[in-house]
Coordinates of C-alpha atoms in Angstrom, one line a residue:
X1 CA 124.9 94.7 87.6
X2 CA 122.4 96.6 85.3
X3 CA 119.6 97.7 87.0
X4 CA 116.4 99.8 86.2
X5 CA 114.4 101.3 88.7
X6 CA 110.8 102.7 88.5
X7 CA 111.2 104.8 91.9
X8 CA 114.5 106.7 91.8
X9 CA 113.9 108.2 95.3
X10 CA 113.8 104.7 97.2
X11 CA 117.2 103.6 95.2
X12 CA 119.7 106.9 95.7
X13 CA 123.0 105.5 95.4
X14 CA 122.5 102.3 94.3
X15 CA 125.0 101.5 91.5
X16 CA 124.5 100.4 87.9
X17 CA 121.0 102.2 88.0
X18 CA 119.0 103.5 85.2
X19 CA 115.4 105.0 85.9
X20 CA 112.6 104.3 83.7
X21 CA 109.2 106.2 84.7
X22 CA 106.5 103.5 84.8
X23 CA 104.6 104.9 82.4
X24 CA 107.3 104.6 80.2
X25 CA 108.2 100.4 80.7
X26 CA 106.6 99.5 77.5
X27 CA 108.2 102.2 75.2
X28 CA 111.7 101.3 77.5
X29 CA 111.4 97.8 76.7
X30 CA 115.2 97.3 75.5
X31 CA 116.1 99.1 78.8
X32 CA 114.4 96.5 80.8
X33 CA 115.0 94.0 78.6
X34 CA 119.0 94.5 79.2
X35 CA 118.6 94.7 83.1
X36 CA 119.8 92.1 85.6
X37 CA 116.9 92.9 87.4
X38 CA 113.9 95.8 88.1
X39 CA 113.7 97.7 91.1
X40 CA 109.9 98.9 93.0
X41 CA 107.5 98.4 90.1
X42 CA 104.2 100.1 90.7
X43 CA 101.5 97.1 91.4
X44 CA 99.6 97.1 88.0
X45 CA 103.4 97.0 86.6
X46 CA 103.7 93.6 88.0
X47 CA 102.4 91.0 85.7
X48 CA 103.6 92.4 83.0
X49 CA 106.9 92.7 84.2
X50 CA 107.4 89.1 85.5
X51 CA 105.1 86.9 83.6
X52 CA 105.3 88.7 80.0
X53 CA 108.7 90.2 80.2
X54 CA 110.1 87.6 82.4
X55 CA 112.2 90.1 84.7
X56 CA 113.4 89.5 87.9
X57 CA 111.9 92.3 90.5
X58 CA 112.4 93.7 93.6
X59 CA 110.3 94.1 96.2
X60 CA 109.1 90.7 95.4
X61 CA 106.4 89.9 93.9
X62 CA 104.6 88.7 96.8
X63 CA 105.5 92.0 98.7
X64 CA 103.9 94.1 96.0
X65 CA 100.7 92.6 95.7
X66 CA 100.0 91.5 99.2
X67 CA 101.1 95.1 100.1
X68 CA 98.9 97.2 97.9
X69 CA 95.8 97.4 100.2
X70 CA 94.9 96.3 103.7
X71 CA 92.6 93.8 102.0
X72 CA 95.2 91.9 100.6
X73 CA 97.7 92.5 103.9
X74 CA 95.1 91.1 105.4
X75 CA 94.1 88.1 104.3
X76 CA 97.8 87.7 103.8
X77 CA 98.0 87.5 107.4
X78 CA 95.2 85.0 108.0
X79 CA 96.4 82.6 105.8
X80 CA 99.7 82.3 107.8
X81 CA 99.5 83.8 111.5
X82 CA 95.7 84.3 111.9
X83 CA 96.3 83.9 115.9
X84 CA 98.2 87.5 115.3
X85 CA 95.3 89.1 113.6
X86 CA 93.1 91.3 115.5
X87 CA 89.5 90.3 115.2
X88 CA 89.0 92.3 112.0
X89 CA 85.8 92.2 109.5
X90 CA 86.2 92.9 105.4
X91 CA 82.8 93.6 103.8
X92 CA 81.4 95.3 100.8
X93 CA 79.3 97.9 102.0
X94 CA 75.9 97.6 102.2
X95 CA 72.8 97.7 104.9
X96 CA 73.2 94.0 106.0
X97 CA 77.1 94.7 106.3
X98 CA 76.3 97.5 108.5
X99 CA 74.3 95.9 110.6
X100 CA 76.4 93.3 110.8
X101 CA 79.8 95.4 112.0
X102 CA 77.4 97.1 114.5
X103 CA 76.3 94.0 115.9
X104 CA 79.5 92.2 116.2
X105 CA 81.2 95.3 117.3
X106 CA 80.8 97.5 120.0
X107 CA 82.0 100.9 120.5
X108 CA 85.0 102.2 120.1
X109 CA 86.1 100.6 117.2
X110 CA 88.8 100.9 114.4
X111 CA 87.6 101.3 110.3
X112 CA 90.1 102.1 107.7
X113 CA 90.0 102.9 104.5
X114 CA 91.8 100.4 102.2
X115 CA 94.4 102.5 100.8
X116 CA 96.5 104.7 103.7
X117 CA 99.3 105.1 105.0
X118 CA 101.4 107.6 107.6
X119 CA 98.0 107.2 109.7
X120 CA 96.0 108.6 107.6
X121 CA 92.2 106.8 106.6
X122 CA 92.5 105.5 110.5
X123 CA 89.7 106.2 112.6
X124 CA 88.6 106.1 115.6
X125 CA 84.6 105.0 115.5
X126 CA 82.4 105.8 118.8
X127 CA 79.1 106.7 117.9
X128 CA 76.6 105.6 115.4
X129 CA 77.3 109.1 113.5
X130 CA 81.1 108.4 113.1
X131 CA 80.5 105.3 111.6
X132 CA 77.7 106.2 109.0
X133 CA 80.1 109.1 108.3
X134 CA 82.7 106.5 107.4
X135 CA 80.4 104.1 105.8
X136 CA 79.0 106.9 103.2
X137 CA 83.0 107.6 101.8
X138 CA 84.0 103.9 101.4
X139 CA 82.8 101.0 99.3
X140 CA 84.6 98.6 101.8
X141 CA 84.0 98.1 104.9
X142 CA 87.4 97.0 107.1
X143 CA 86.5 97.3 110.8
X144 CA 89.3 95.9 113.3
X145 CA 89.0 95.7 117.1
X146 CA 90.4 98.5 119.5
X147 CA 93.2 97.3 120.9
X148 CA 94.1 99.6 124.0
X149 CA 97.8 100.6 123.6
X150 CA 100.1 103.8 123.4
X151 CA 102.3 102.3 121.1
X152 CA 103.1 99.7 118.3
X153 CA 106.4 98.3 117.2
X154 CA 107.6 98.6 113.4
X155 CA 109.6 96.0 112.4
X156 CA 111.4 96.4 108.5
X157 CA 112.6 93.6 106.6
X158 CA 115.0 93.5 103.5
X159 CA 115.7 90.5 101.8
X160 CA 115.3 88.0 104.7
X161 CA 116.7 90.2 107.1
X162 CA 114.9 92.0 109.8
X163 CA 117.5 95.3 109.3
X164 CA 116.1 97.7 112.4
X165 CA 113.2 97.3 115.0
X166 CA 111.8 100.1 116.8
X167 CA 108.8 101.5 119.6
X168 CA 106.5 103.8 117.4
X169 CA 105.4 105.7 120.9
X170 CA 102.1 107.9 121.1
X171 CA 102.3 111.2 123.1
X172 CA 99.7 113.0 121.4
X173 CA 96.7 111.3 123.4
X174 CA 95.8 110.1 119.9
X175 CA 95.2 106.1 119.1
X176 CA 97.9 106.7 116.1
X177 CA 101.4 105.7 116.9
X178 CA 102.5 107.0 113.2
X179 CA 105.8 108.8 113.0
X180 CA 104.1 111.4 110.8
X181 CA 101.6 111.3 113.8
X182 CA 103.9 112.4 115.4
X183 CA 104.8 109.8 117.3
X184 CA 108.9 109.2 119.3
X185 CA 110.6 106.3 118.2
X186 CA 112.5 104.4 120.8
X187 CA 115.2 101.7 120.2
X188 CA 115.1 100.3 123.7
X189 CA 113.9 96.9 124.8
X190 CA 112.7 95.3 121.6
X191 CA 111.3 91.8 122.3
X192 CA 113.1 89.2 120.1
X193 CA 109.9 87.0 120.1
X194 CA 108.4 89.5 117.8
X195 CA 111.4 89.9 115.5
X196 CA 110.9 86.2 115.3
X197 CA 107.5 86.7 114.7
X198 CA 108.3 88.9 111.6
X199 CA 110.9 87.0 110.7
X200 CA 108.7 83.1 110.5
X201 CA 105.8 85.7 108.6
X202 CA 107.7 87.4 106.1
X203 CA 109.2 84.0 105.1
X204 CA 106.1 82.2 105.1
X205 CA 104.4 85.0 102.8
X206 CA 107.8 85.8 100.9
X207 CA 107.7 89.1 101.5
X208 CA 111.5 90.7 101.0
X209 CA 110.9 94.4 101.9
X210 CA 108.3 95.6 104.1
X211 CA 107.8 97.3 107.1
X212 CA 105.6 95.4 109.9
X213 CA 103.1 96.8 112.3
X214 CA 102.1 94.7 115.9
X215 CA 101.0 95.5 118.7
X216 CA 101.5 93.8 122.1
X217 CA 98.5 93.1 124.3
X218 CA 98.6 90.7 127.3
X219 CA 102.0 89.0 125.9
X220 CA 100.9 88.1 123.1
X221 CA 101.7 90.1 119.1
X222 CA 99.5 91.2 116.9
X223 CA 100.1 92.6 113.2
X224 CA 97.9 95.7 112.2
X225 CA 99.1 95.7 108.9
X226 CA 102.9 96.2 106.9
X227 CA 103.3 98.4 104.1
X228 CA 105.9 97.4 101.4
X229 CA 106.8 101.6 101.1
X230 CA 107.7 102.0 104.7
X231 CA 109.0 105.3 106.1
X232 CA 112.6 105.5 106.6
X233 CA 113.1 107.5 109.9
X234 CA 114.2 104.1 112.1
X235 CA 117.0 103.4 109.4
X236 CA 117.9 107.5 109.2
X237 CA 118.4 107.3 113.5
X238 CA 120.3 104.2 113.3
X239 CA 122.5 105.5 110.9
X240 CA 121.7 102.8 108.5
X241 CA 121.4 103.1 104.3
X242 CA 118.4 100.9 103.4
X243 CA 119.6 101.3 100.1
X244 CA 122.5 99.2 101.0
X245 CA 120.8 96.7 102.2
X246 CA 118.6 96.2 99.2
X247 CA 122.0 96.0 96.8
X248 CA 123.5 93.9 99.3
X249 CA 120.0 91.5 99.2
X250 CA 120.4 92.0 95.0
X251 CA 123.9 91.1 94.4
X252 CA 123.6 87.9 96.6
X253 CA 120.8 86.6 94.8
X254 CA 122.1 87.3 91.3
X255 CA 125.5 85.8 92.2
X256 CA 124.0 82.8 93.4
X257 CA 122.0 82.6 90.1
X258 CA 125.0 82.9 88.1
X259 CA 127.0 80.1 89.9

């Protein structure tokens, strides 16, 4: 296979790589041009890419831009589990919208900035104060319920396999449950109902490599969000190579095109 990729950290040891820098695709063109297929475009690389250069990509499509902001991972959501989505509001910010979180909401709540990862842009709102401080650094609004848990479960998919599961578990007193939080990760007792969960979602939304975020509250799953540039510290523990499961993923699908 020939294969350019735009992030050479996520593809180490992938074979029949060459790395173009994405600011380079269009001066590269031949490069890409000659490649089977492009691997982890940057999202404004995208359209470009597939509808102008006609490439094949991976992550997919869909995984890229439903993956670029909680926004879109939202609404995402809704428009295929939206049992599984906490109560969560998406406004521009403005007085009315204010008003409206504060009277739909009571205290504590969650608001996030749009754009995070690791844990970071989470907080924790419980006064008036904290959430006028938030308000004044963000021209969205996204406000989610507080769900009361010391942990969430990270479920990552590649290709359509669910490839490791694991308990992100909170120690630190903190609402986080973040790895780089600081949280323990815990292979024990993972419900298969919520690998299903993933599994029926990630199809549905034809997401190929992401890493999903529920939560469990009264038996029932709920996503908080999944990020298509997940962490890899579940895979390093198990002692598995996400980067062979992404050539494994590749090779099947260009195989079966070339039959």
């Amino acid at each position: 296979m020939n294969i350019v990729t735009f992030n050479p950290f996520r593809t180490i040891g992938i074979p029949g790589i060459k790395y173009v820098k994405p600011e380079h695709m269009f001066e590269e063109r031949d490069k890409i041009a000659a490649a089977d297929i492009c691997l982890f475009p940057e999202n404004w690389q995208v359209n470009a890419l597939v509808y102008g250069m006609k490439k094949k990509i991976f992550p997919s499509i869909q995984s890229i831009q439903l993956g670029f902001n909680k926004i879109e991972v939202t609404r995402g959501l809704w428009s295929v589990v939206p049992n599984h989505v906490p109560k969560t509001l998406i406004l521009g910010n403005n007085h009315d919208n204010i008003n409206r979180v504060l009277t739909e909401f009571s205290f504590p709540f969650v608001a996030k900035e749009i754009r995070s990862s690791m844990g970071k842009g989470v907080f924790l709102i419980e006064s008036h104060k904290q959430f006028n401080e938030y308000a004044e650094e963000n021209d969205y609004l996204y406000i989610q319920e507080y769900l009361p848990i010391d942990r969430d479960l990270r479920i990552c998919v590649v290709g359509n396999e669910v490839v490791t599961a694991y308990w992100r578990i909170n120690e630190r007193n903190s609402f986080r449950s973040n790895v780089a939080q600081g949280a323990k990760i815990s292979f024990d007792h993972i419900p298969e109902k919520a690998i299903e969960l993933v599994r029926h979602t990630a199809n549905m939304l034809g997401v190929d490599h992401a890493g999903f975020d529920l939560v469990e509250v009264d038996d029932s799953y709920y996503f908080l969000e999944f990020n298509t540039l997940f962490g890899n510290h579940g895979f390093q523990q198990r002692g598995i190579s996400v980067e062979d499961c992404i050539y494994r993923y590749i090779s099947n699908i260009l195989n079966h095109e070339s039959k």
